[in-house]
Amino acid sequence: MPSVSGRVVCVTGAGGFIASWMVKLLLEKGYTVRGTVRNPADDQKNFHLRELEGAKERLTLCKADLLDYGSLREAINGCDGVFHTASPVTDDPEQMVEPAVIGTRNVIIAASEAKVRRVVFTSSIGAVYMDPHRHPDQVVDETCWSDLDFCQNTKNWYCYGKAVAEKAAWEVAKEKEVDLVVVNPVLVLGPLLQPTVNASIVHILKYLTGVVKTYANSVQAYVHVRDVALAHILVYETPAASGRYLCAESVLHRGEVVEILSKFFPEYPIPTKCSDETKPRAKAYKFSNLKLKDLGLEFTSVKQCLYDTVRSLQEKGHLPLPTQNDESLRIHS
Ligand SMILES: NC(=O)c1ccc[n+]([C@@H]2O[C@H](COP(=O)([O-])OP(=O)(O)OC[C@H]3O[C@@H](n4cnc5c(N)ncnc54)[C@H](OP(=O)(O)O)[C@@H]3O)[C@@H](O)[C@H]2O)c1
């Protein structure tokens, strides 16, 4: 049963991987949702949103671009809350930085004009952990910020753009007295609602198609897309929520990822060799997800994340189905 009918919220970039899950869960909770998309007339791209339970009654798709303030103002006006998730996801500096930063400023200014109750901004671990000066034993948590010079020098324009956009969000929110809460997800996996494969899913897909022959000697933190969407709603609905929330389940070496994948899905040409066996194996960094756990979020295991991702890629036709009996694919936690 809807618990909060009557509350109107805006989700920017509604058709994206994470935002589609937010729209789905918000509709299930009874919210009325205004989703911004760049082209509401694109039926192929928006079909999955229009098919969500409750969409016919309570979802409106509004045309908006991050660089077009008027379009955002129109979508946000009359909303009680805003989930600002739209952002380019690329390492091309020209496509990344300006839309991420100007778009975020535009959304918060429009939210201030509309007097919304709270803005929840989807930042990233990229704004948190890119710091060469951090001691290996230091716990990565909400107090950490990526080093902007390091991001620039290493040409990590995605992390640079997300860090500068988050800084801009805090600055404008303070200036305009907007109640802002930020979620910083790590690499997000899980079932896709949208028809296309987004960047974080490619990270796993590449290990299953034979395009990569080795795995890197590096580590990565993971979280389930449903948990990321739930985290946004939780911080929106909890009046006492404030500041940043690191949204992470676990950190794995790439070697552990391919090992889990090949246990579940032995039919695929999953790499078995590390690209750099001369150096010591990279160690997982320590992190804290206590702030979200304290709000009641129970994280899905990374094994389940990997399993759900591959099953979804198969169901959506992005990966050929294995010929073997499906029984062998059942999760063993
Ligand atoms: N997936 C992850 O691992 C991960 C981890 C941490 C943080 N995040 C953050 O989560 C958010 C969503 O990421 P995602 O993985 O769901 O990516 P996604 O599927 O690529 O979604 C990005 C969304 O942003 C929209 N967008 C991009 N540029 C825009 C512009 N100029 N104007 C309006 N909309 C624009 C896209 O619209 P179109 O469909 O029209 O291009 C798309 O709906 C991003 O802020 C990303 O930085 C993602």
mmCIF file of N, CA and C in Angstrom, residues 50-128:
data_model
loop_
_atom_site.group_PDB
_atom_site.id
_atom_site.type_symbol
_atom_site.label_atom_id
_atom_site.label_comp_id
_atom_site.label_asym_id
_atom_site.label_seq_id
_atom_site.Cartn_x
_atom_site.Cartn_y
_atom_site.Cartn_z
ATOM 1 N N ARG A 50 7.954 3.928 -18.084
ATOM 2 C CA ARG A 50 6.492 3.989 -18.229
ATOM 3 C C ARG A 50 5.835 2.682 -17.804
ATOM 4 N N GLU A 51 6.602 1.575 -17.843
ATOM 5 C CA GLU A 51 6.066 0.267 -17.478
ATOM 6 C C GLU A 51 6.137 -0.015 -15.978
ATOM 7 N N LEU A 52 6.773 0.852 -15.202
ATOM 8 C CA LEU A 52 6.919 0.595 -13.760
ATOM 9 C C LEU A 52 5.551 0.632 -13.077
ATOM 10 N N GLU A 53 5.423 -0.146 -12.005
ATOM 11 C CA GLU A 53 4.160 -0.176 -11.262
ATOM 12 C C GLU A 53 3.863 1.219 -10.697
ATOM 13 N N GLY A 54 2.709 1.744 -10.988
ATOM 14 C CA GLY A 54 2.322 3.075 -10.482
ATOM 15 C C GLY A 54 2.680 4.201 -11.438
ATOM 16 N N ALA A 55 3.433 3.882 -12.517
ATOM 17 C CA ALA A 55 3.903 4.935 -13.419
ATOM 18 C C ALA A 55 2.747 5.628 -14.133
ATOM 19 N N LYS A 56 1.758 4.831 -14.550
ATOM 20 C CA LYS A 56 0.653 5.433 -15.315
ATOM 21 C C LYS A 56 -0.043 6.499 -14.486
ATOM 22 N N GLU A 57 -0.174 6.236 -13.188
ATOM 23 C CA GLU A 57 -0.904 7.168 -12.316
ATOM 24 C C GLU A 57 -0.009 8.289 -11.777
ATOM 25 N N ARG A 58 1.277 7.961 -11.498
ATOM 26 C CA ARG A 58 2.058 8.909 -10.690
ATOM 27 C C ARG A 58 3.443 9.269 -11.239
ATOM 28 N N LEU A 59 3.733 8.924 -12.492
ATOM 29 C CA LEU A 59 5.035 9.325 -13.055
ATOM 30 C C LEU A 59 4.832 10.257 -14.242
ATOM 31 N N THR A 60 5.499 11.404 -14.186
ATOM 32 C CA THR A 60 5.515 12.313 -15.339
ATOM 33 C C THR A 60 6.958 12.443 -15.792
ATOM 34 N N LEU A 61 7.180 12.347 -17.087
ATOM 35 C CA LEU A 61 8.533 12.571 -17.603
ATOM 36 C C LEU A 61 8.628 13.985 -18.151
ATOM 37 N N CYS A 62 9.597 14.746 -17.621
ATOM 38 C CA CYS A 62 9.757 16.147 -18.038
ATOM 39 C C CYS A 62 11.060 16.281 -18.808
ATOM 40 N N LYS A 63 11.024 17.068 -19.851
ATOM 41 C CA LYS A 63 12.232 17.284 -20.655
ATOM 42 C C LYS A 63 13.147 18.263 -19.919
ATOM 43 N N ALA A 64 14.383 17.849 -19.645
ATOM 44 C CA ALA A 64 15.321 18.777 -18.997
ATOM 45 C C ALA A 64 16.757 18.385 -19.323
ATOM 46 N N ASP A 65 17.575 19.412 -19.480
ATOM 47 C CA ASP A 65 19.008 19.205 -19.665
ATOM 48 C C ASP A 65 19.715 19.928 -18.518
ATOM 49 N N LEU A 66 20.814 19.341 -18.061
ATOM 50 C CA LEU A 66 21.532 19.922 -16.920
ATOM 51 C C LEU A 66 22.019 21.340 -17.197
ATOM 52 N N LEU A 67 22.274 21.647 -18.469
ATOM 53 C CA LEU A 67 22.803 22.976 -18.792
ATOM 54 C C LEU A 67 21.697 23.975 -19.112
ATOM 55 N N ASP A 68 20.449 23.548 -18.982
ATOM 56 C CA ASP A 68 19.315 24.418 -19.288
ATOM 57 C C ASP A 68 18.534 24.679 -17.991
ATOM 58 N N TYR A 69 18.872 25.807 -17.359
ATOM 59 C CA TYR A 69 18.289 26.097 -16.044
ATOM 60 C C TYR A 69 16.757 26.122 -16.080
ATOM 61 N N GLY A 70 16.211 26.748 -17.126
ATOM 62 C CA GLY A 70 14.745 26.891 -17.218
ATOM 63 C C GLY A 70 14.048 25.541 -17.210
ATOM 64 N N SER A 71 14.644 24.571 -17.912
ATOM 65 C CA SER A 71 14.005 23.249 -17.988
ATOM 66 C C SER A 71 14.026 22.571 -16.612
ATOM 67 N N LEU A 72 15.097 22.759 -15.862
ATOM 68 C CA LEU A 72 15.184 22.154 -14.518
ATOM 69 C C LEU A 72 14.205 22.852 -13.567
ATOM 70 N N ARG A 73 14.133 24.177 -13.683
ATOM 71 C CA ARG A 73 13.228 24.946 -12.816
ATOM 72 C C ARG A 73 11.785 24.485 -13.016
ATOM 73 N N GLU A 74 11.429 24.266 -14.263
ATOM 74 C CA GLU A 74 10.063 23.828 -14.566
ATOM 75 C C GLU A 74 9.771 22.452 -13.953
ATOM 76 N N ALA A 75 10.760 21.544 -14.056
ATOM 77 C CA ALA A 75 10.565 20.183 -13.530
ATOM 78 C C ALA A 75 10.498 20.182 -12.003
ATOM 79 N N ILE A 76 11.278 21.043 -11.375
ATOM 80 C CA ILE A 76 11.410 21.011 -9.906
ATOM 81 C C ILE A 76 10.318 21.825 -9.210
ATOM 82 N N ASN A 77 9.810 22.846 -9.899
ATOM 83 C CA ASN A 77 8.797 23.713 -9.284
ATOM 84 C C ASN A 77 7.589 22.890 -8.834
ATOM 85 N N GLY A 78 7.207 23.026 -7.559
ATOM 86 C CA GLY A 78 6.049 22.288 -7.031
ATOM 87 C C GLY A 78 6.432 20.957 -6.385
ATOM 88 N N CYS A 79 7.727 20.633 -6.380
ATOM 89 C CA CYS A 79 8.157 19.365 -5.760
ATOM 90 C C CYS A 79 8.504 19.568 -4.284
ATOM 91 N N ASP A 80 8.296 18.500 -3.499
ATOM 92 C CA ASP A 80 8.689 18.530 -2.085
ATOM 93 C C ASP A 80 10.164 18.189 -1.911
ATOM 94 N N GLY A 81 10.686 17.383 -2.833
ATOM 95 C CA GLY A 81 12.089 16.968 -2.727
ATOM 96 C C GLY A 81 12.674 16.712 -4.092
ATOM 97 N N VAL A 82 14.013 16.714 -4.138
ATOM 98 C CA VAL A 82 14.710 16.459 -5.406
ATOM 99 C C VAL A 82 15.807 15.425 -5.177
ATOM 100 N N PHE A 83 15.854 14.435 -6.071
ATOM 101 C CA PHE A 83 16.973 13.491 -6.110
ATOM 102 C C PHE A 83 17.776 13.851 -7.354
ATOM 103 N N HIS A 84 18.956 14.435 -7.142
ATOM 104 C CA HIS A 84 19.745 14.872 -8.298
ATOM 105 C C HIS A 84 20.804 13.815 -8.636
ATOM 106 N N THR A 85 20.479 13.020 -9.646
ATOM 107 C CA THR A 85 21.315 11.868 -10.020
ATOM 108 C C THR A 85 21.922 12.023 -11.405
ATOM 109 N N ALA A 86 21.318 12.847 -12.260
ATOM 110 C CA ALA A 86 21.831 13.009 -13.630
ATOM 111 C C ALA A 86 23.254 13.539 -13.604
ATOM 112 N N SER A 87 24.086 12.939 -14.406
ATOM 113 C CA SER A 87 25.459 13.416 -14.576
ATOM 114 C C SER A 87 26.068 12.677 -15.751
ATOM 115 N N PRO A 88 26.962 13.334 -16.468
ATOM 116 C CA PRO A 88 27.717 12.528 -17.433
ATOM 117 C C PRO A 88 28.560 11.529 -16.650
ATOM 118 N N VAL A 89 28.826 10.369 -17.238
ATOM 119 C CA VAL A 89 29.700 9.371 -16.603
ATOM 120 C C VAL A 89 30.768 9.058 -17.648
ATOM 121 N N THR A 90 31.833 9.864 -17.649
ATOM 122 C CA THR A 90 32.856 9.745 -18.690
ATOM 123 C C THR A 90 34.169 10.321 -18.182
ATOM 124 N N ASP A 91 35.263 9.925 -18.823
ATOM 125 C CA ASP A 91 36.557 10.512 -18.481
ATOM 126 C C ASP A 91 36.977 11.578 -19.488
ATOM 127 N N ASP A 92 36.035 11.981 -20.367
ATOM 128 C CA ASP A 92 36.323 13.078 -21.293
ATOM 129 C C ASP A 92 36.082 14.396 -20.536
ATOM 130 N N PRO A 93 37.156 15.182 -20.313
ATOM 131 C CA PRO A 93 37.010 16.367 -19.456
ATOM 132 C C PRO A 93 35.958 17.355 -19.954
ATOM 133 N N GLU A 94 35.860 17.504 -21.288
ATOM 134 C CA GLU A 94 34.908 18.493 -21.819
ATOM 135 C C GLU A 94 33.471 18.063 -21.603
ATOM 136 N N GLN A 95 33.235 16.768 -21.734
ATOM 137 C CA GLN A 95 31.851 16.283 -21.558
ATOM 138 C C GLN A 95 31.494 16.115 -20.083
ATOM 139 N N MET A 96 32.526 15.963 -19.242
ATOM 140 C CA MET A 96 32.275 15.608 -17.839
ATOM 141 C C MET A 96 32.092 16.830 -16.931
ATOM 142 N N VAL A 97 33.115 17.674 -16.894
ATOM 143 C CA VAL A 97 33.207 18.628 -15.788
ATOM 144 C C VAL A 97 32.109 19.699 -15.823
ATOM 145 N N GLU A 98 31.955 20.347 -16.961
ATOM 146 C CA GLU A 98 30.995 21.454 -17.003
ATOM 147 C C GLU A 98 29.549 21.002 -16.733
ATOM 148 N N PRO A 99 29.055 19.980 -17.447
ATOM 149 C CA PRO A 99 27.662 19.567 -17.137
ATOM 150 C C PRO A 99 27.490 19.090 -15.692
ATOM 151 N N ALA A 100 28.504 18.414 -15.156
ATOM 152 C CA ALA A 100 28.366 17.917 -13.769
ATOM 153 C C ALA A 100 28.278 19.093 -12.798
ATOM 154 N N VAL A 101 29.163 20.059 -12.974
ATOM 155 C CA VAL A 101 29.231 21.159 -12.004
ATOM 156 C C VAL A 101 28.096 22.163 -12.233
ATOM 157 N N ILE A 102 27.939 22.626 -13.463
ATOM 158 C CA ILE A 102 26.886 23.623 -13.734
ATOM 159 C C ILE A 102 25.517 22.996 -13.503
ATOM 160 N N GLY A 103 25.370 21.741 -13.912
ATOM 161 C CA GLY A 103 24.096 21.047 -13.705
ATOM 162 C C GLY A 103 23.734 20.973 -12.232
ATOM 163 N N THR A 104 24.703 20.669 -11.407
ATOM 164 C CA THR A 104 24.446 20.549 -9.966
ATOM 165 C C THR A 104 24.067 21.911 -9.380
ATOM 166 N N ARG A 105 24.789 22.946 -9.788
ATOM 167 C CA ARG A 105 24.453 24.300 -9.312
ATOM 168 C C ARG A 105 23.032 24.659 -9.754
ATOM 169 N N ASN A 106 22.728 24.376 -11.021
ATOM 170 C CA ASN A 106 21.391 24.701 -11.545
ATOM 171 C C ASN A 106 20.298 23.998 -10.741
ATOM 172 N N VAL A 107 20.510 22.718 -10.452
ATOM 173 C CA VAL A 107 19.487 21.943 -9.726
ATOM 174 C C VAL A 107 19.277 22.526 -8.329
ATOM 175 N N ILE A 108 20.359 22.873 -7.659
ATOM 176 C CA ILE A 108 20.205 23.357 -6.274
ATOM 177 C C ILE A 108 19.586 24.760 -6.254
ATOM 178 N N ILE A 109 19.930 25.576 -7.225
ATOM 179 C CA ILE A 109 19.319 26.913 -7.281
ATOM 180 C C ILE A 109 17.815 26.770 -7.587
ATOM 181 N N ALA A 110 17.487 25.872 -8.524
ATOM 182 C CA ALA A 110 16.058 25.656 -8.844
ATOM 183 C C ALA A 110 15.322 25.091 -7.622
ATOM 184 N N ALA A 111 15.984 24.226 -6.868
ATOM 185 C CA ALA A 111 15.364 23.652 -5.663
ATOM 186 C C ALA A 111 15.144 24.732 -4.615
ATOM 187 N N SER A 112 16.068 25.672 -4.553
ATOM 188 C CA SER A 112 15.929 26.768 -3.588
ATOM 189 C C SER A 112 14.749 27.657 -3.971
ATOM 190 N N GLU A 113 14.653 27.958 -5.260
ATOM 191 C CA GLU A 113 13.522 28.782 -5.748
ATOM 192 C C GLU A 113 12.192 28.102 -5.447
ATOM 193 N N ALA A 114 12.179 26.771 -5.603
ATOM 194 C CA ALA A 114 10.933 26.006 -5.409
ATOM 195 C C ALA A 114 10.683 25.692 -3.930
ATOM 196 N N LYS A 115 11.624 26.082 -3.072
ATOM 197 C CA LYS A 115 11.512 25.844 -1.619
ATOM 198 C C LYS A 115 11.274 24.361 -1.296
ATOM 199 N N VAL A 116 12.065 23.482 -1.913
ATOM 200 C CA VAL A 116 11.880 22.048 -1.651
ATOM 201 C C VAL A 116 12.381 21.727 -0.247
ATOM 202 N N ARG A 117 11.874 20.620 0.287
ATOM 203 C CA ARG A 117 12.213 20.237 1.658
ATOM 204 C C ARG A 117 13.665 19.757 1.757
ATOM 205 N N ARG A 118 14.094 18.976 0.793
ATOM 206 C CA ARG A 118 15.465 18.436 0.835
ATOM 207 C C ARG A 118 15.915 18.054 -0.575
ATOM 208 N N VAL A 119 17.218 18.246 -0.826
ATOM 209 C CA VAL A 119 17.830 17.748 -2.065
ATOM 210 C C VAL A 119 18.779 16.616 -1.683
ATOM 211 N N VAL A 120 18.644 15.479 -2.358
ATOM 212 C CA VAL A 120 19.606 14.387 -2.182
ATOM 213 C C VAL A 120 20.433 14.318 -3.464
ATOM 214 N N PHE A 121 21.729 14.484 -3.316
ATOM 215 C CA PHE A 121 22.626 14.512 -4.477
ATOM 216 C C PHE A 121 23.431 13.218 -4.547
ATOM 217 N N THR A 122 23.451 12.622 -5.748
ATOM 218 C CA THR A 122 24.251 11.413 -5.955
ATOM 219 C C THR A 122 25.666 11.831 -6.313
ATOM 220 N N SER A 123 26.552 11.760 -5.336
ATOM 221 C CA SER A 123 27.966 12.021 -5.630
ATOM 222 C C SER A 123 28.622 10.685 -5.943
ATOM 223 N N SER A 124 29.812 10.437 -5.460
ATOM 224 C CA SER A 124 30.520 9.203 -5.838
ATOM 225 C C SER A 124 31.688 8.974 -4.891
ATOM 226 N N ILE A 125 32.126 7.726 -4.833
ATOM 227 C CA ILE A 125 33.391 7.410 -4.150
ATOM 228 C C ILE A 125 34.525 8.183 -4.823
ATOM 229 N N GLY A 126 34.302 8.531 -6.098
ATOM 230 C CA GLY A 126 35.315 9.298 -6.845
ATOM 231 C C GLY A 126 35.603 10.651 -6.214
ATOM 232 N N ALA A 127 34.657 11.165 -5.437
ATOM 233 C CA ALA A 127 34.861 12.442 -4.747
ATOM 234 C C ALA A 127 35.498 12.222 -3.377
ATOM 235 N N VAL A 128 35.737 10.945 -3.035
ATOM 236 C CA VAL A 128 36.140 10.601 -1.670
ATOM 237 C C VAL A 128 37.558 10.030 -1.578
#
